[in-house]
CSV table of C-alpha atoms in Angstrom, one decimal:
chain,number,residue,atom,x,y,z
A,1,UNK,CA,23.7,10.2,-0.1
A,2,UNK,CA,23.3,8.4,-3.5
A,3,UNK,CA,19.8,7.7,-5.1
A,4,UNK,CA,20.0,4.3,-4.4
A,5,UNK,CA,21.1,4.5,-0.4
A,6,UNK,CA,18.2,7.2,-0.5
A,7,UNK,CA,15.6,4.9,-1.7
A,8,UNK,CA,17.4,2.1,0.7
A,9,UNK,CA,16.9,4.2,3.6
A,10,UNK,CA,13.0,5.3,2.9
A,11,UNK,CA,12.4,1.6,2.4
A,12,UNK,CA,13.9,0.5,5.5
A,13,UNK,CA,12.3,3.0,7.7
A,14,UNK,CA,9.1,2.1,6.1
A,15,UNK,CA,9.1,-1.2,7.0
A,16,UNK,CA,11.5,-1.1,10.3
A,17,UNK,CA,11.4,2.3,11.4
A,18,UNK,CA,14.9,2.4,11.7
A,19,UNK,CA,16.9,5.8,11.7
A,20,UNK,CA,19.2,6.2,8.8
A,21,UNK,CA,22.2,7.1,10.4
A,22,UNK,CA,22.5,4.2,12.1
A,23,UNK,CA,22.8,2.3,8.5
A,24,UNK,CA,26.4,1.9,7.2
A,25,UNK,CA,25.8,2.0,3.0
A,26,UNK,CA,28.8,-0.5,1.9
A,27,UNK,CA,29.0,-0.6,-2.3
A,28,UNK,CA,31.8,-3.5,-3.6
A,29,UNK,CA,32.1,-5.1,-6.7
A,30,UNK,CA,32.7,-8.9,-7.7
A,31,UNK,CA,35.1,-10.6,-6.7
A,32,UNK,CA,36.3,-8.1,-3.4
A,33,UNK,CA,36.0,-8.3,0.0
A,34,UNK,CA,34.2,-6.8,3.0
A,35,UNK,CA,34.4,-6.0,6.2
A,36,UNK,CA,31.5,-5.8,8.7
A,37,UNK,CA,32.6,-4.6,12.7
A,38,UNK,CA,29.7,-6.1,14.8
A,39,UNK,CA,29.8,-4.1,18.2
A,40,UNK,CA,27.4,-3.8,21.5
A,41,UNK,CA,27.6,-1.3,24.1
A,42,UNK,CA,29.4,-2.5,27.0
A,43,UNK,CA,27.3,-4.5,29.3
A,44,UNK,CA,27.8,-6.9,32.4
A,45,UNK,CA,27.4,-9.8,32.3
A,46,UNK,CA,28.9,-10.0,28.6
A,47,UNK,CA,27.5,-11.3,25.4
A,48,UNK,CA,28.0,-15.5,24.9
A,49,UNK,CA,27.7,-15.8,21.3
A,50,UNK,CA,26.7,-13.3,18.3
A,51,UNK,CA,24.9,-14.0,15.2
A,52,UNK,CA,25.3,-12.3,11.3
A,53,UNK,CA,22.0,-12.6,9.8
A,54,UNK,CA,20.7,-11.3,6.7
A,55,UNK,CA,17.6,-9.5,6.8
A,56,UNK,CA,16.0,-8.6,3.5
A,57,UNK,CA,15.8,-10.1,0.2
A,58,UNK,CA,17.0,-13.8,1.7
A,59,UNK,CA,16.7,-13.6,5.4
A,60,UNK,CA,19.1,-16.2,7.1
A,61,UNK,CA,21.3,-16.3,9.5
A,62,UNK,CA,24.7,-16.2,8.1
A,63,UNK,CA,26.7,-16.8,10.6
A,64,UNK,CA,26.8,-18.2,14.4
A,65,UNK,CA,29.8,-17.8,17.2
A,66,UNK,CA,29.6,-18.9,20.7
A,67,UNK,CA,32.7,-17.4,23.2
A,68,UNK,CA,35.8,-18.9,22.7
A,69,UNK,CA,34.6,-21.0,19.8
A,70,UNK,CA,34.8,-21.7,16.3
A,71,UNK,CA,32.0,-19.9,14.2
A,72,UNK,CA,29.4,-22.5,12.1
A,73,UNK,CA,27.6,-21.0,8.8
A,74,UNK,CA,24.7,-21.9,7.5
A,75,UNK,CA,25.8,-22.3,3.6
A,76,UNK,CA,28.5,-24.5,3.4
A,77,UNK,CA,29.8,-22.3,-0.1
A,78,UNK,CA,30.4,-19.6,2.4
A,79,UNK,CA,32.8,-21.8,5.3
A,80,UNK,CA,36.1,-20.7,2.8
A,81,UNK,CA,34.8,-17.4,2.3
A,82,UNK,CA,34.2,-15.9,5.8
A,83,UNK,CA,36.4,-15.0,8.9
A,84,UNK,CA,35.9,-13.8,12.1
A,85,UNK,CA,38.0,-11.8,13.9
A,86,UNK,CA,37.7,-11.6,17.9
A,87,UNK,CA,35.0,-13.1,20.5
A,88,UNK,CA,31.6,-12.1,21.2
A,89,UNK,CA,32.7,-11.5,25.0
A,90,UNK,CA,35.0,-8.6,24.1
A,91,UNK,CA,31.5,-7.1,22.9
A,92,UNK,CA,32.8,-6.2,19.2
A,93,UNK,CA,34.4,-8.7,16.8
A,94,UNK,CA,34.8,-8.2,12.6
A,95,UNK,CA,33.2,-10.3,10.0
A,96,UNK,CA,35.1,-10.3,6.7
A,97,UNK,CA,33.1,-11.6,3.9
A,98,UNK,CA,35.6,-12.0,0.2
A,99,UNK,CA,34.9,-13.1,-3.0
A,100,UNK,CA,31.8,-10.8,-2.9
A,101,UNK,CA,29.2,-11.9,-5.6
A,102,UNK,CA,26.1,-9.9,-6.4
A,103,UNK,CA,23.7,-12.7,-4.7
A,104,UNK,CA,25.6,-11.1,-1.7
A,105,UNK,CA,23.5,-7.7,-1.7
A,106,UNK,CA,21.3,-7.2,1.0
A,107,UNK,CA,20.6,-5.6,4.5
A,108,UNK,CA,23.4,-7.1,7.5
A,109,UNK,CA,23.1,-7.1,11.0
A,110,UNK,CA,24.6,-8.6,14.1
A,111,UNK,CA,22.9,-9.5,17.2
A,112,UNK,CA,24.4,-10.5,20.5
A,113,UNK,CA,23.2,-13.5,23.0
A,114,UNK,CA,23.4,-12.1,26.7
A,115,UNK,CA,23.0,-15.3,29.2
A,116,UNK,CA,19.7,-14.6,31.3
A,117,UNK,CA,19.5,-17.2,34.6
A,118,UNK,CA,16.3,-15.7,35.2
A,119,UNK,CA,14.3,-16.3,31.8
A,120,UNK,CA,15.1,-16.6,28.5
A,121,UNK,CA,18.6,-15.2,26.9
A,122,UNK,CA,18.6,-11.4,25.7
A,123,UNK,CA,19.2,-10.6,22.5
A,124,UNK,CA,20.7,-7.0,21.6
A,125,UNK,CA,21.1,-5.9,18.5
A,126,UNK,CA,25.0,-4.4,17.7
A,127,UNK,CA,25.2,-0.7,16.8
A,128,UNK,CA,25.4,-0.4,13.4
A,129,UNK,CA,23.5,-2.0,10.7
A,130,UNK,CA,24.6,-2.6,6.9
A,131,UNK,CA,23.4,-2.2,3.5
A,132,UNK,CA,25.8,-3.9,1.4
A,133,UNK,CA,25.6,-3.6,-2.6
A,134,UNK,CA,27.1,-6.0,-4.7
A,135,UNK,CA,28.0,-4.4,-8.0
A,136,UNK,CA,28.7,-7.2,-11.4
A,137,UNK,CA,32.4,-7.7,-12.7
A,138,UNK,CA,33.7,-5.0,-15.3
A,139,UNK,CA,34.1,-1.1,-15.5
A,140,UNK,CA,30.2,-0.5,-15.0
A,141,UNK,CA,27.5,-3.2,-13.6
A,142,UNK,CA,24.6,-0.9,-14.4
A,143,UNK,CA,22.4,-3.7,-15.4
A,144,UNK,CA,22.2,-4.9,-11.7
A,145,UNK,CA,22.5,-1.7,-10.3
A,146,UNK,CA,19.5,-0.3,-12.6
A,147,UNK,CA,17.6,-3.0,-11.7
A,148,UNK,CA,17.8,-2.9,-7.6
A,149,UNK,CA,17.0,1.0,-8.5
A,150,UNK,CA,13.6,0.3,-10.3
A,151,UNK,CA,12.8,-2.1,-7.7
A,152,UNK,CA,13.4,0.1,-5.2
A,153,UNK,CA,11.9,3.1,-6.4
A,154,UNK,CA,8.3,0.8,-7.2
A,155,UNK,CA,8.5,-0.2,-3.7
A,156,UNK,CA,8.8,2.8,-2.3
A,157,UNK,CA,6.1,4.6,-4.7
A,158,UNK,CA,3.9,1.7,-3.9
A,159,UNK,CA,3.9,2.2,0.1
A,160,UNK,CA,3.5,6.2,-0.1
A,161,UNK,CA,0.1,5.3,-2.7
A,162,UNK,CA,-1.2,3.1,0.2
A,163,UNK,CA,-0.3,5.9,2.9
A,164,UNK,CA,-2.2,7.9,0.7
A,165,UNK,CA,-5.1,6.3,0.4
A,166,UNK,CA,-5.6,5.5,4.2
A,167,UNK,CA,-5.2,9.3,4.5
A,168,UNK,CA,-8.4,9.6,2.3
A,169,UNK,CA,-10.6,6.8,3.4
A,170,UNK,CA,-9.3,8.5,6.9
A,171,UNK,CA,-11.0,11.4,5.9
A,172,UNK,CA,-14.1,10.9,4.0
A,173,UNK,CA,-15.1,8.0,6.8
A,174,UNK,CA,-14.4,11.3,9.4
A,175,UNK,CA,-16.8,13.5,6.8
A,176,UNK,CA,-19.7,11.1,6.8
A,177,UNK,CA,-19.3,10.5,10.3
A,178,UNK,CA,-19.6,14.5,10.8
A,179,UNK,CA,-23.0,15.0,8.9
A,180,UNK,CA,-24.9,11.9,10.3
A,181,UNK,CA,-24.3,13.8,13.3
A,182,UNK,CA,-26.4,16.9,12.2
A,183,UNK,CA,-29.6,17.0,14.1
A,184,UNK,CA,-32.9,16.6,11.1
A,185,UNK,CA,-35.2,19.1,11.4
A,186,UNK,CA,-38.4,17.3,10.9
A,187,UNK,CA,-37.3,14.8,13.7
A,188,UNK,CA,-36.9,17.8,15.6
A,189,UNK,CA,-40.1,19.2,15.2
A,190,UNK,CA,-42.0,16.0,15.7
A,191,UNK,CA,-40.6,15.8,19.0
A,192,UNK,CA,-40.7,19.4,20.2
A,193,UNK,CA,-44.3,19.7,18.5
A,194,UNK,CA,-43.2,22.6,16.4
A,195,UNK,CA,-45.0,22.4,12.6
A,196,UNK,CA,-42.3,24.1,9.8
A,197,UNK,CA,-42.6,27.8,8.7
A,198,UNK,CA,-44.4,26.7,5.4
A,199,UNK,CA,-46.9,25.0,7.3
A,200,UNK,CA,-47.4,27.7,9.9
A,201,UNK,CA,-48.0,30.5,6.8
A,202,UNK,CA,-50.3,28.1,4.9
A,203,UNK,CA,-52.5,27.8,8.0
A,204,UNK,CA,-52.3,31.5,8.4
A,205,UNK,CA,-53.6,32.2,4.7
A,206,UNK,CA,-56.5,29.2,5.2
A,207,UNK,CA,-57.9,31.1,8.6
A,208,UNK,CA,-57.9,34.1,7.0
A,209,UNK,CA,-60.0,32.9,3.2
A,210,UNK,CA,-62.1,31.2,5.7
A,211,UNK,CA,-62.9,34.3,7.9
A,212,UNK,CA,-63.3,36.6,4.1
A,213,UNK,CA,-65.6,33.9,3.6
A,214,UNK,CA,-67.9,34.0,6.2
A,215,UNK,CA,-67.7,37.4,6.7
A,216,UNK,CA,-68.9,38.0,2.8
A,217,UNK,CA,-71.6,35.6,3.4
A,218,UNK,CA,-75.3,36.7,4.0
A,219,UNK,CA,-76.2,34.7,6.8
A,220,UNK,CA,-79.6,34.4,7.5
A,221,UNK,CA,-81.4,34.6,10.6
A,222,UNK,CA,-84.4,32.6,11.7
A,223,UNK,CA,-87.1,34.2,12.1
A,224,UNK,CA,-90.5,33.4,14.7
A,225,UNK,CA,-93.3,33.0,13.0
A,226,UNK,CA,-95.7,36.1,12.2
A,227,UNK,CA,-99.5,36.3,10.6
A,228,UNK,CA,-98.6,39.4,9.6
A,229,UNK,CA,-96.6,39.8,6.3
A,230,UNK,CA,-95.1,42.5,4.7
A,231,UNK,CA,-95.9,42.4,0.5
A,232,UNK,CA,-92.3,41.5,-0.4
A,233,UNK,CA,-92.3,39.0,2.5
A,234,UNK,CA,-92.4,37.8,6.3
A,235,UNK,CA,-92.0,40.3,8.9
A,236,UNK,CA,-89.2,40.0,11.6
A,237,UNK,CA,-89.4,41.7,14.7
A,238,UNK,CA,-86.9,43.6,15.9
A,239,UNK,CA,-85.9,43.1,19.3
């Protein structure tokens, strides 16, 4: 696989999800022609009609064929430039695009009209899908193919930056979603009537000044009255 059917296939499963494999990568130059097979898997009742539509960088519908009638394209330049080969009811028919020009690059698919009586008409897509690259006239047509490269390659850069990003804003909403949910201890011990350690050992060393204090302390008793004095004061009886 090339760089540029590499960065076709990231970009398509990026925006599609479509598996690579079933993506035929077709590369012509100017002025050739192409072949796409359209195909379905057998089904009853058959397809009526199948369209070719263009998907990427100018979606339209290329072409439109109903059984066992002509084909009608939407750009009348392409009418002498397109054939079809076989009938949607067969369930595979070939689209040949020539005179390929480099307008003519972009993502192809077919998709099939199965008559519903019921509801509305199925569609089904065909089996394969196409990335056809149009290179310019001469030996090299770098310039165009250079260009579909870069634009290719910012695309793709662009979408894995944005992928990364919601990865982080994934993660720091998850973070900060993680430590509201941490229970607060001062709530904690409001409600449960607990004071903090600090608090408890402050307490602790306040009881115990206040007991030094009034232990130190001469406290003086009160004593009843008495005539008879001592020189160096009142007497108190002793009990």
């Amino acid at each position: 696989m090339t760089a540029i059917q590499f960065l076709v296939c990231l970009w398509l499963i990026t925006q599609t999800g479509v598996v690579c494999s079933e993506i035929e990568f077709l590369e012509k130059r100017e002025g050739e022609s192409v072949v796409l097979p359209c195909g379905v898997e057998p089904r009853n009742p058959s397809p009526i009609a199948v369209y070719l539509k263009r998907s990427w960088l100018r979606p339209v519908d290329v072409l439109f064929m109903y059984t066992q009638y002509e084909f009608t394209v939407t750009n009348d330049d392409d009418k002498n430039r397109i054939t079809v080969s076989g009938d949607p009811s067969s369930h595979s028919l070939n689209v040949t695009i020539s005179q390929l020009t480099a307008d003519d690059t972009d993502r192809y698919y077919c998709e099939f009209v199965v008559a519903n009586l019921v509801s509305e008409d199925l569609h089904v897509y065909g089996r394969t899908e196409f990335f056809l690259l149009v290179k310019a006239g001469g030996d090299c047509g770098c310039s165009n193919y250079s260009t579909l490269l870069y634009a290719l390659s910012a695309a793709v850069a662009i979408l894995l930056l944005l992928i990364l990003i919601g990865f982080v804003v994934i993660y720091q909403g998850k973070a900060h979603h993680s430590v509201k949910l941490h229970p607060q201890a001062p709530i904690y011990e409001v409600m449960t009537g607990l004071q903090p350690l600090s608090q408890k050992l402050a307490s602790h060393h306040l009881e115990e000044i206040e007991f030094s204090e009034y232990r130190n302390c001469t406290v003086k008793k009160s004593c009843p009255e008495n005539h008879y004095e001592s020189p160096s004061g009142p007497l108190c009886s002793r009990t």
